[in-house]
mmCIF file of C-alpha atoms in Angstrom:
data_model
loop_
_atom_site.group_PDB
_atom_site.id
_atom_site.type_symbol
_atom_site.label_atom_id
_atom_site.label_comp_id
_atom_site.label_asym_id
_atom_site.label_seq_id
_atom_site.Cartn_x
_atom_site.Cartn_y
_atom_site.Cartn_z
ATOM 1 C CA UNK H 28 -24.493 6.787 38.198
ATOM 2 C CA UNK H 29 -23.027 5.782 41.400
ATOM 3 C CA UNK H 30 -19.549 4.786 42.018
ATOM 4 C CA UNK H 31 -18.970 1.230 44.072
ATOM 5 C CA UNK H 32 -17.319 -1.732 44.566
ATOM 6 C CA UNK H 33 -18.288 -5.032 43.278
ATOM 7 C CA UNK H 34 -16.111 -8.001 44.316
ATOM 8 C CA UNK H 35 -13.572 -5.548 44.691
ATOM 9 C CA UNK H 36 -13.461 -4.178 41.564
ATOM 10 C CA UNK H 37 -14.661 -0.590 41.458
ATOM 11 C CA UNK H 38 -18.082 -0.404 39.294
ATOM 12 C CA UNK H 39 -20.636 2.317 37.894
ATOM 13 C CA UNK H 40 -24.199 1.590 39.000
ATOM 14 C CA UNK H 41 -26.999 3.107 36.605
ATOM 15 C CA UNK H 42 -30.445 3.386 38.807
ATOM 16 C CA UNK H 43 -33.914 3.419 37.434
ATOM 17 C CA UNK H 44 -34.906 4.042 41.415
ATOM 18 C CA UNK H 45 -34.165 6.429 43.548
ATOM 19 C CA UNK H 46 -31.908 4.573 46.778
ATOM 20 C CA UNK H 47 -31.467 5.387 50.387
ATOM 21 C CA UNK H 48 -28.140 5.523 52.270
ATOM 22 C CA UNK H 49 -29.134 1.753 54.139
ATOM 23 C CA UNK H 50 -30.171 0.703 50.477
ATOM 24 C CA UNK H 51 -26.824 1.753 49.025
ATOM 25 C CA UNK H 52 -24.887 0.337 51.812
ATOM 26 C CA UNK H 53 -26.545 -2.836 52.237
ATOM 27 C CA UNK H 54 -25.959 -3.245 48.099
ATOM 28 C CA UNK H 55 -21.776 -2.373 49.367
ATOM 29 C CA UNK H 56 -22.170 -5.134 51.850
ATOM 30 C CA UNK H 57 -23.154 -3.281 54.841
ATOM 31 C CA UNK H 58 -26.426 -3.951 56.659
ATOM 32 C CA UNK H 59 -29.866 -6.752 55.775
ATOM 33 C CA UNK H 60 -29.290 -9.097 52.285
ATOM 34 C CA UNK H 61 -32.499 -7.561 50.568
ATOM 35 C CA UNK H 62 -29.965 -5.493 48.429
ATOM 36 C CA UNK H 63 -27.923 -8.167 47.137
ATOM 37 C CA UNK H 64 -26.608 -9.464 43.741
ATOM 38 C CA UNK H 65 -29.107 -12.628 44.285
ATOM 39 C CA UNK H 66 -32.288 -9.856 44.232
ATOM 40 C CA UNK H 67 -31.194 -7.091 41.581
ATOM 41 C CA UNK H 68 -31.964 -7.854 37.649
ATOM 42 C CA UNK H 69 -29.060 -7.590 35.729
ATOM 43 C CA UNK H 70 -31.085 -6.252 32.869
ATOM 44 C CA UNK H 71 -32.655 -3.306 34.715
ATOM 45 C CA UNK H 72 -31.104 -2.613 38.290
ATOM 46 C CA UNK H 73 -34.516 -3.622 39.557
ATOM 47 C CA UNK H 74 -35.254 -5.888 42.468
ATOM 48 C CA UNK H 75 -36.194 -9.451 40.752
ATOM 49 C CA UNK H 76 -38.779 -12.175 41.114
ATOM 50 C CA UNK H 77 -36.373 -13.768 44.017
ATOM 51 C CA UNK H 78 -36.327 -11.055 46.157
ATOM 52 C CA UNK H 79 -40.708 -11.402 45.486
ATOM 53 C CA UNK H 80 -39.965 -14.994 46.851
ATOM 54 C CA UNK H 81 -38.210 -14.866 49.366
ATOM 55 C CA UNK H 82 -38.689 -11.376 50.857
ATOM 56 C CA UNK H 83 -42.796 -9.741 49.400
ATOM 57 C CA UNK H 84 -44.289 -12.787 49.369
ATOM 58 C CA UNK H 85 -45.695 -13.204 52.493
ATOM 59 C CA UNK H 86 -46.755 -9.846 53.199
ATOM 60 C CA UNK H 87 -50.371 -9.351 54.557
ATOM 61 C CA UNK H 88 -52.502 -5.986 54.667
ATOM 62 C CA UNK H 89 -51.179 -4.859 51.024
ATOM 63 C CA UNK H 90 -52.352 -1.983 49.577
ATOM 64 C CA UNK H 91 -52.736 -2.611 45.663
ATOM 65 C CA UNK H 92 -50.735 -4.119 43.239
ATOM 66 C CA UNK H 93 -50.158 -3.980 39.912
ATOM 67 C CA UNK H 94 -48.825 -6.439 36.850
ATOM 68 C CA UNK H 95 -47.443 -5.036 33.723
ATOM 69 C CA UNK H 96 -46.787 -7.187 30.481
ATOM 70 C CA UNK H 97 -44.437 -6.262 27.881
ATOM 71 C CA UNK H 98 -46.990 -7.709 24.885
ATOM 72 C CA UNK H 99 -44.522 -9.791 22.181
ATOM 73 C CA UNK H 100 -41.535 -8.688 23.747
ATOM 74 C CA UNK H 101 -40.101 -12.105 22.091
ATOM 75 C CA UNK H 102 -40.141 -10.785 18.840
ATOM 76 C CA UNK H 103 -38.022 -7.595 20.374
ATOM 77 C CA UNK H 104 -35.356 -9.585 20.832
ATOM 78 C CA UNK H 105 -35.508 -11.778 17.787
ATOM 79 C CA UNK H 106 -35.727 -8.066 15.769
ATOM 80 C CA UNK H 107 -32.787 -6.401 17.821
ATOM 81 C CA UNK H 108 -30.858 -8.710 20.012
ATOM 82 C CA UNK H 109 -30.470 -9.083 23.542
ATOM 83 C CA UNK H 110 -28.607 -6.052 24.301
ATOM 84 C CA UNK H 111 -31.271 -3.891 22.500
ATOM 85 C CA UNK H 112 -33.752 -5.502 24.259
ATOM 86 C CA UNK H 113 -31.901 -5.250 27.554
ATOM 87 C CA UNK H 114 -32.207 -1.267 26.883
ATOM 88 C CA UNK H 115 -35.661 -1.657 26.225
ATOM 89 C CA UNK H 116 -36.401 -3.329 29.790
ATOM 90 C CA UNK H 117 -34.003 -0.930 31.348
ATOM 91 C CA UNK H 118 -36.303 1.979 29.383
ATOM 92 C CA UNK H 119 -39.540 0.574 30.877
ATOM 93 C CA UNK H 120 -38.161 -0.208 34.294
ATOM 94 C CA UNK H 121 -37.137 3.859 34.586
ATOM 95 C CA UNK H 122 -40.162 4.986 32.856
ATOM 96 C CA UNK H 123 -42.491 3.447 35.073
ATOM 97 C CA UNK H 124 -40.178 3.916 38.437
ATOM 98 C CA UNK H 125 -40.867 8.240 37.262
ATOM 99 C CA UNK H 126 -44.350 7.335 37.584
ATOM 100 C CA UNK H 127 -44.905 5.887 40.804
ATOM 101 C CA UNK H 128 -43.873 7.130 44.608
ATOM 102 C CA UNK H 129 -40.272 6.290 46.029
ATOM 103 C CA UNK H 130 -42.465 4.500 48.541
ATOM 104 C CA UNK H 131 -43.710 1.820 45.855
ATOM 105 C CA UNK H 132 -41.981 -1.266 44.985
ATOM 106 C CA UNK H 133 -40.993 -1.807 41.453
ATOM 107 C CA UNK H 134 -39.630 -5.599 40.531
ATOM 108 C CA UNK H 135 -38.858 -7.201 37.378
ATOM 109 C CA UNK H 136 -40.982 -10.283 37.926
ATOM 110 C CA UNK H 137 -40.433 -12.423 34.619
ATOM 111 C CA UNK H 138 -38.818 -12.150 31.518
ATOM 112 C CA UNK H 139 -41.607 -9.529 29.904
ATOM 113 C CA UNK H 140 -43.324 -8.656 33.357
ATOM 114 C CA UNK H 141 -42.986 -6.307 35.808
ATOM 115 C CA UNK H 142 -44.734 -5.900 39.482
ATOM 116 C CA UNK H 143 -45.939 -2.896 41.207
ATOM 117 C CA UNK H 144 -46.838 -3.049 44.901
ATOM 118 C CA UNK H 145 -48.319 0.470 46.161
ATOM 119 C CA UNK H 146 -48.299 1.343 49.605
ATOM 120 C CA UNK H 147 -51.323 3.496 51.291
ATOM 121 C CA UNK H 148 -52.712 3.991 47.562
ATOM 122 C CA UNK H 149 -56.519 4.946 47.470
ATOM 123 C CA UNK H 150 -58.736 2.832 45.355
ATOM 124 C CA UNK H 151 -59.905 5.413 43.445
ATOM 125 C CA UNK H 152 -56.570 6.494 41.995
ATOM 126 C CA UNK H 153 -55.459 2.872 40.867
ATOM 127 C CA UNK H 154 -57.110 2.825 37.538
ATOM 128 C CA UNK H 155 -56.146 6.292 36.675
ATOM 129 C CA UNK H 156 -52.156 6.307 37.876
ATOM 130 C CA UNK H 157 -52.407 2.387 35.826
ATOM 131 C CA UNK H 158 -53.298 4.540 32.557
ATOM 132 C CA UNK H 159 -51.193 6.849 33.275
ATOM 133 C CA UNK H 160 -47.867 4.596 33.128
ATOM 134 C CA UNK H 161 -50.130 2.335 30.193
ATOM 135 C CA UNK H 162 -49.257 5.149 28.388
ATOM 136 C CA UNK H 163 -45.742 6.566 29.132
ATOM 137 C CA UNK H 164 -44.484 3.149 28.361
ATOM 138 C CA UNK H 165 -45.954 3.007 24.997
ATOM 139 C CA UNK H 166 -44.815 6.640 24.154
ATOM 140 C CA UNK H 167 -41.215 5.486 24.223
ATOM 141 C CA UNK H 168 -38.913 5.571 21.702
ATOM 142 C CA UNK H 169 -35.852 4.033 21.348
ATOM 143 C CA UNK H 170 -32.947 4.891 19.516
ATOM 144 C CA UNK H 171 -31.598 1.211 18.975
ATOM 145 C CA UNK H 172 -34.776 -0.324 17.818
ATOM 146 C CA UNK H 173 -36.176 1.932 14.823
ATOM 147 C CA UNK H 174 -39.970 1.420 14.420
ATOM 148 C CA UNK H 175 -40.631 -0.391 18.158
ATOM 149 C CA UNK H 176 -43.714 0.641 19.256
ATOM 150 C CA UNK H 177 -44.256 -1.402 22.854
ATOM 151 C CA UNK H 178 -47.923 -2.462 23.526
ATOM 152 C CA UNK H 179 -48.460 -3.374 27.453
ATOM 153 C CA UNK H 180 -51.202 -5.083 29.395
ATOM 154 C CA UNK H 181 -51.744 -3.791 33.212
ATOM 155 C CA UNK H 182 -53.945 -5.464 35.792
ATOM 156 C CA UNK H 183 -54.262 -4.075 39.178
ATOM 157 C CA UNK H 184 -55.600 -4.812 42.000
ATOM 158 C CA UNK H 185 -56.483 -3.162 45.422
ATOM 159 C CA UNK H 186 -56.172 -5.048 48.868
ATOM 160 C CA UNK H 187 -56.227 -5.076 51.836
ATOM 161 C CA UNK H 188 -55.740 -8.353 51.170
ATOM 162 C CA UNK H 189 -52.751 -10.686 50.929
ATOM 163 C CA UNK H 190 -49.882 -10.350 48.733
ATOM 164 C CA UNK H 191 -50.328 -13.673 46.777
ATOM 165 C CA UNK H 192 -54.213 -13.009 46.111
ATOM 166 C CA UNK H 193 -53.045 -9.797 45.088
ATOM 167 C CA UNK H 194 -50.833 -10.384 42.939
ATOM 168 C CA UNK H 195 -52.591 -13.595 41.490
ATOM 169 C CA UNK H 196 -55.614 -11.263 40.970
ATOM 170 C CA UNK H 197 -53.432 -8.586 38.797
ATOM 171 C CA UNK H 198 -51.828 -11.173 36.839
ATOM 172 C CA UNK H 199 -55.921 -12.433 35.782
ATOM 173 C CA UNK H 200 -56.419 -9.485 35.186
ATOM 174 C CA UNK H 201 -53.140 -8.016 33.427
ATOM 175 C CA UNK H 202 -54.036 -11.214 30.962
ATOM 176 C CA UNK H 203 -56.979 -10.559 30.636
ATOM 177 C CA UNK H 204 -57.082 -6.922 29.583
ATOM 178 C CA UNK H 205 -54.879 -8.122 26.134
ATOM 179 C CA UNK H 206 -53.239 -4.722 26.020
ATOM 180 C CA UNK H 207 -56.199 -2.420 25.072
ATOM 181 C CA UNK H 208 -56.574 -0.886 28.547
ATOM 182 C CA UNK H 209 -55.967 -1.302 32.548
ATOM 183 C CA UNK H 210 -57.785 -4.063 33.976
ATOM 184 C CA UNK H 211 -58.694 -3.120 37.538
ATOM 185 C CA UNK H 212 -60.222 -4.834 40.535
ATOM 186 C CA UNK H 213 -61.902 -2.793 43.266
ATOM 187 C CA UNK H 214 -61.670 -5.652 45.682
ATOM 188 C CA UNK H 215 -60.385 -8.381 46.985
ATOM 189 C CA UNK H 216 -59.959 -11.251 44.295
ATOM 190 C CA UNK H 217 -60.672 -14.506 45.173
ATOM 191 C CA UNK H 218 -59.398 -17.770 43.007
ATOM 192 C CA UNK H 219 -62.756 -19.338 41.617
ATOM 193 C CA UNK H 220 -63.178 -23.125 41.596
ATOM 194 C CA UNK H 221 -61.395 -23.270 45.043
#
């Protein structure tokens, strides 16, 4: 935990990432707005589908990305409640931030969905670091919600290519993979019926 000041009140910040000094600092009020309130999840500490907007969005020359789905993560909180399944998102967010480089980007990017954008990541280890977190998610236990096992769909896809195909791509294929594997495009995806 790290010790701060929110609206001057002094606060305790859990962290499913790792942050730099600038990060830290611009989140305390120094430096650019990409680590403010408006961009961090409440739920997991993660940067949020607003900071995608307004700050990932445009990017060209992307690497790979990478949807994950939280499969029926409704009935989670119909089962346990809200704060249980806050702990569950906060769970997944730091389980899948120990899987991937300090260099990726990790976002909440809708209520059960989470985006990974990879930077310099070869094509040929997408599909296998994908399984790789696939699985550490659905290992987890949790304490608050006896019996949950978490089933997760993952679509990826590798670039270069723009952010927006790239992610549209991963999301295709996140849905389509219904939660029995990764989904994985080697290229770049482009919409059909265009």
């Amino acid at each position: 935990a790290i010790c701060l000041q929110v609206d001057g009140r002094p606060c305790a910040l859990e962290l499913s990432n790792r942050v730099s000094s600038e990060e830290l600092a611009s989140w305390q009020g120094g430096g650019s707005n990409e680590g403010s309130r408006e961009y961090i999840d409440a739920a997991t500490g993660l940067r949020n589908h607003r900071y995608y907007q307004e700050q990932m969005r445009a990017q060209q020359d992307v690497s790979a990305v990478a949807m994950l789905r939280l499969n029926g993560f409704a009935r989670v909180i119909e089962a346990y409640g809200k704060l249980e399944g806050d702990r569950v998102l906060r769970n997944v967010g730091a389980t899948v931030a120990s899987c991937v480089r300090q260099s990726d980007a990790l976002l909440r990017y809708g209520v059960e969905d989470f985006l990974l954008v990879f930077q310099s990541l070869p094509r040929d280890v997408l599909a296998s670091k994908l399984e790789r977190i696939r699985q550490c998610v659905e290992e987890l236990r949790f304490d608050g919600c006896p019996g949950l096992r978490l089933k997760v769909s993952v679509g990826g896809m590798c670039g270069p290519g723009g952010m927006e195909d790239l992610v549209d791509g991963a999301g295709a294929r996140m849905r389509a993979s219904g939660g029995e594997d990764c989904a994985v495009d080697d290229g770049r995806w482009e919409a059909s019926g265009a």
